[in-house]
JSON list of C-alpha atoms in Angstrom, two decimals:
[
{"chain": "A", "resi": 1417, "resn": "MET", "atom": "CA", "xyz": [-28.78, 21.68, 49.53]},
{"chain": "A", "resi": 1418, "resn": "ARG", "atom": "CA", "xyz": [-32.23, 23.21, 49.07]},
{"chain": "A", "resi": 1419, "resn": "LEU", "atom": "CA", "xyz": [-30.82, 26.10, 47.05]},
{"chain": "A", "resi": 1420, "resn": "ALA", "atom": "CA", "xyz": [-29.05, 23.64, 44.75]},
{"chain": "A", "resi": 1421, "resn": "CYS", "atom": "CA", "xyz": [-32.33, 21.72, 44.28]},
{"chain": "A", "resi": 1422, "resn": "LEU", "atom": "CA", "xyz": [-34.18, 24.99, 43.58]},
{"chain": "A", "resi": 1423, "resn": "ALA", "atom": "CA", "xyz": [-31.59, 25.93, 40.97]},
{"chain": "A", "resi": 1424, "resn": "LEU", "atom": "CA", "xyz": [-31.90, 22.55, 39.23]},
{"chain": "A", "resi": 1425, "resn": "VAL", "atom": "CA", "xyz": [-35.69, 22.51, 39.19]},
{"chain": "A", "resi": 1426, "resn": "THR", "atom": "CA", "xyz": [-35.77, 26.10, 37.93]},
{"chain": "A", "resi": 1427, "resn": "GLN", "atom": "CA", "xyz": [-33.38, 25.17, 35.14]},
{"chain": "A", "resi": 1428, "resn": "ALA", "atom": "CA", "xyz": [-35.45, 22.09, 34.25]},
{"chain": "A", "resi": 1429, "resn": "ARG", "atom": "CA", "xyz": [-38.63, 24.19, 34.16]},
{"chain": "A", "resi": 1430, "resn": "GLU", "atom": "CA", "xyz": [-37.08, 26.85, 31.94]},
{"chain": "A", "resi": 1431, "resn": "ARG", "atom": "CA", "xyz": [-35.54, 24.35, 29.55]},
{"chain": "A", "resi": 1432, "resn": "ILE", "atom": "CA", "xyz": [-38.64, 22.17, 29.21]},
{"chain": "A", "resi": 1433, "resn": "ASN", "atom": "CA", "xyz": [-40.86, 25.22, 28.67]},
{"chain": "A", "resi": 1434, "resn": "ALA", "atom": "CA", "xyz": [-38.40, 26.45, 25.99]},
{"chain": "A", "resi": 1435, "resn": "LEU", "atom": "CA", "xyz": [-38.32, 22.99, 24.43]},
{"chain": "A", "resi": 1436, "resn": "THR", "atom": "CA", "xyz": [-42.09, 22.75, 24.12]},
{"chain": "A", "resi": 1437, "resn": "GLY", "atom": "CA", "xyz": [-42.77, 26.42, 23.39]},
{"chain": "A", "resi": 1438, "resn": "LEU", "atom": "CA", "xyz": [-45.93, 26.13, 25.46]},
{"chain": "A", "resi": 1439, "resn": "THR", "atom": "CA", "xyz": [-47.22, 28.68, 27.96]},
{"chain": "A", "resi": 1440, "resn": "PRO", "atom": "CA", "xyz": [-46.20, 27.85, 31.53]},
{"chain": "A", "resi": 1441, "resn": "ILE", "atom": "CA", "xyz": [-49.11, 26.82, 33.75]},
{"chain": "A", "resi": 1442, "resn": "CYS", "atom": "CA", "xyz": [-48.16, 29.40, 36.37]},
{"chain": "A", "resi": 1443, "resn": "PRO", "atom": "CA", "xyz": [-45.68, 32.22, 36.88]},
{"chain": "A", "resi": 1444, "resn": "ASP", "atom": "CA", "xyz": [-42.20, 31.49, 38.15]},
{"chain": "A", "resi": 1445, "resn": "ALA", "atom": "CA", "xyz": [-42.36, 30.77, 41.85]},
{"chain": "A", "resi": 1446, "resn": "GLN", "atom": "CA", "xyz": [-39.77, 32.02, 44.26]},
{"chain": "A", "resi": 1447, "resn": "GLY", "atom": "CA", "xyz": [-38.86, 30.30, 47.48]},
{"chain": "A", "resi": 1448, "resn": "TRP", "atom": "CA", "xyz": [-36.19, 28.19, 49.07]},
{"chain": "A", "resi": 1449, "resn": "PHE", "atom": "CA", "xyz": [-38.61, 25.29, 49.54]},
{"chain": "A", "resi": 1450, "resn": "LEU", "atom": "CA", "xyz": [-39.57, 24.67, 45.91]},
{"chain": "A", "resi": 1451, "resn": "GLN", "atom": "CA", "xyz": [-38.16, 21.47, 44.52]},
{"chain": "A", "resi": 1452, "resn": "MET", "atom": "CA", "xyz": [-40.98, 20.53, 42.13]},
{"chain": "A", "resi": 1453, "resn": "ALA", "atom": "CA", "xyz": [-42.34, 21.95, 38.91]},
{"chain": "A", "resi": 1454, "resn": "THR", "atom": "CA", "xyz": [-45.03, 20.88, 36.45]},
{"chain": "A", "resi": 1455, "resn": "MET", "atom": "CA", "xyz": [-44.86, 21.77, 32.77]},
{"chain": "A", "resi": 1456, "resn": "ARG", "atom": "CA", "xyz": [-47.17, 21.37, 29.80]},
{"chain": "A", "resi": 1457, "resn": "LEU", "atom": "CA", "xyz": [-46.21, 18.94, 27.08]},
{"chain": "A", "resi": 1458, "resn": "PRO", "atom": "CA", "xyz": [-47.34, 18.94, 23.46]},
{"chain": "A", "resi": 1459, "resn": "ALA", "atom": "CA", "xyz": [-50.06, 16.46, 22.52]},
{"chain": "A", "resi": 1460, "resn": "CYS", "atom": "CA", "xyz": [-48.70, 12.97, 23.08]},
{"chain": "A", "resi": 1461, "resn": "ASP", "atom": "CA", "xyz": [-49.57, 9.60, 24.56]},
{"chain": "A", "resi": 1462, "resn": "ALA", "atom": "CA", "xyz": [-48.66, 10.26, 28.20]},
{"chain": "A", "resi": 1463, "resn": "ALA", "atom": "CA", "xyz": [-48.49, 6.58, 29.17]},
{"chain": "A", "resi": 1464, "resn": "ALA", "atom": "CA", "xyz": [-46.28, 5.75, 26.19]},
{"chain": "A", "resi": 1465, "resn": "LEU", "atom": "CA", "xyz": [-43.98, 8.70, 26.89]},
{"chain": "A", "resi": 1466, "resn": "LYS", "atom": "CA", "xyz": [-43.61, 7.65, 30.53]},
{"chain": "A", "resi": 1467, "resn": "ALA", "atom": "CA", "xyz": [-42.76, 4.11, 29.42]},
{"chain": "A", "resi": 1468, "resn": "GLN", "atom": "CA", "xyz": [-40.26, 5.38, 26.83]},
{"chain": "A", "resi": 1469, "resn": "LEU", "atom": "CA", "xyz": [-38.52, 7.53, 29.44]},
{"chain": "A", "resi": 1470, "resn": "TRP", "atom": "CA", "xyz": [-38.14, 4.51, 31.68]},
{"chain": "A", "resi": 1471, "resn": "GLU", "atom": "CA", "xyz": [-37.08, 1.98, 29.07]},
{"chain": "A", "resi": 1472, "resn": "PRO", "atom": "CA", "xyz": [-34.21, 2.26, 28.12]},
{"chain": "A", "resi": 1473, "resn": "TRP", "atom": "CA", "xyz": [-33.28, 5.59, 29.76]},
{"chain": "A", "resi": 1474, "resn": "ARG", "atom": "CA", "xyz": [-34.28, 4.74, 33.37]},
{"chain": "A", "resi": 1475, "resn": "ILE", "atom": "CA", "xyz": [-35.78, 8.20, 33.80]},
{"chain": "A", "resi": 1476, "resn": "GLU", "atom": "CA", "xyz": [-38.68, 8.06, 36.20]},
{"chain": "A", "resi": 1477, "resn": "THR", "atom": "CA", "xyz": [-40.92, 11.11, 36.32]},
{"chain": "A", "resi": 1478, "resn": "PRO", "atom": "CA", "xyz": [-44.70, 11.50, 36.38]},
{"chain": "A", "resi": 1479, "resn": "ILE", "atom": "CA", "xyz": [-46.26, 12.11, 32.97]},
{"chain": "A", "resi": 1480, "resn": "ILE", "atom": "CA", "xyz": [-49.95, 12.73, 33.46]},
{"chain": "A", "resi": 1481, "resn": "THR", "atom": "CA", "xyz": [-52.96, 13.88, 31.49]},
{"chain": "A", "resi": 1482, "resn": "TRP", "atom": "CA", "xyz": [-55.30, 16.40, 33.07]},
{"chain": "A", "resi": 1483, "resn": "ASN", "atom": "CA", "xyz": [-58.28, 17.88, 31.23]},
{"chain": "A", "resi": 1484, "resn": "GLY", "atom": "CA", "xyz": [-57.00, 16.18, 28.09]},
{"chain": "A", "resi": 1485, "resn": "GLU", "atom": "CA", "xyz": [-53.59, 17.88, 28.27]},
{"chain": "A", "resi": 1486, "resn": "PRO", "atom": "CA", "xyz": [-50.28, 16.09, 29.03]},
{"chain": "A", "resi": 1487, "resn": "PHE", "atom": "CA", "xyz": [-47.91, 17.35, 31.73]},
{"chain": "A", "resi": 1488, "resn": "VAL", "atom": "CA", "xyz": [-44.53, 16.36, 33.15]},
{"chain": "A", "resi": 1489, "resn": "ARG", "atom": "CA", "xyz": [-43.64, 16.86, 36.80]},
{"chain": "A", "resi": 1490, "resn": "VAL", "atom": "CA", "xyz": [-40.02, 17.27, 37.77]},
{"chain": "A", "resi": 1491, "resn": "SER", "atom": "CA", "xyz": [-39.02, 16.75, 41.39]},
{"chain": "A", "resi": 1492, "resn": "VAL", "atom": "CA", "xyz": [-35.41, 17.43, 42.35]},
{"chain": "A", "resi": 1493, "resn": "GLN", "atom": "CA", "xyz": [-33.87, 15.93, 45.46]},
{"chain": "A", "resi": 1494, "resn": "GLY", "atom": "CA", "xyz": [-30.42, 16.12, 47.02]},
{"chain": "A", "resi": 1495, "resn": "TYR", "atom": "CA", "xyz": [-29.20, 13.11, 45.05]},
{"chain": "A", "resi": 1496, "resn": "ASN", "atom": "CA", "xyz": [-30.04, 14.72, 41.67]},
{"chain": "A", "resi": 1497, "resn": "ASP", "atom": "CA", "xyz": [-27.45, 16.71, 39.78]},
{"chain": "A", "resi": 1498, "resn": "GLN", "atom": "CA", "xyz": [-26.94, 18.69, 36.58]},
{"chain": "A", "resi": 1499, "resn": "ALA", "atom": "CA", "xyz": [-26.47, 15.51, 34.56]},
{"chain": "A", "resi": 1500, "resn": "ASP", "atom": "CA", "xyz": [-29.96, 14.32, 35.57]},
{"chain": "A", "resi": 1501, "resn": "VAL", "atom": "CA", "xyz": [-31.55, 17.53, 34.25]},
{"chain": "A", "resi": 1502, "resn": "GLU", "atom": "CA", "xyz": [-29.49, 17.31, 31.04]},
{"chain": "A", "resi": 1503, "resn": "ARG", "atom": "CA", "xyz": [-30.54, 13.70, 30.47]},
{"chain": "A", "resi": 1504, "resn": "LEU", "atom": "CA", "xyz": [-34.22, 14.44, 31.08]},
{"chain": "A", "resi": 1505, "resn": "VAL", "atom": "CA", "xyz": [-34.34, 17.48, 28.78]},
{"chain": "A", "resi": 1506, "resn": "GLU", "atom": "CA", "xyz": [-32.32, 15.82, 26.00]},
{"chain": "A", "resi": 1507, "resn": "THR", "atom": "CA", "xyz": [-34.40, 12.64, 26.14]},
{"chain": "A", "resi": 1508, "resn": "LEU", "atom": "CA", "xyz": [-37.68, 14.58, 26.16]},
{"chain": "A", "resi": 1509, "resn": "ALA", "atom": "CA", "xyz": [-36.46, 16.51, 23.11]},
{"chain": "A", "resi": 1510, "resn": "VAL", "atom": "CA", "xyz": [-35.82, 13.31, 21.19]},
{"chain": "A", "resi": 1511, "resn": "LEU", "atom": "CA", "xyz": [-39.02, 11.54, 22.27]},
{"chain": "A", "resi": 1512, "resn": "LEU", "atom": "CA", "xyz": [-41.31, 14.53, 21.74]},
{"chain": "A", "resi": 1513, "resn": "ASP", "atom": "CA", "xyz": [-39.78, 15.19, 18.32]},
{"chain": "A", "resi": 1514, "resn": "ALA", "atom": "CA", "xyz": [-40.34, 11.56, 17.36]},
{"chain": "A", "resi": 1515, "resn": "SER", "atom": "CA", "xyz": [-44.00, 11.70, 18.45]},
{"chain": "A", "resi": 1516, "resn": "ARG", "atom": "CA", "xyz": [-44.83, 14.66, 16.17]}
]
């Protein structure tokens, strides 16, 4: 189960970094225990983006601002699957494009 979660979070990290085109905040981590990743987002209203992910999509993930820069944190658990990653990345693509 942990390897499946690692694969999903790695995929989410790669796809969100590709989507934004921003430099990752750290190198790729290796390890069977990693189920979380944080990625930079382009300039946006973090609170509004978090609200837009929830309503109507029901995607709940932390969107925070640190040092004036927005970030998304993805945490994958045993109940998440490929469709969850697809939905998150596709929805972020639409919402981030709309905010530019």
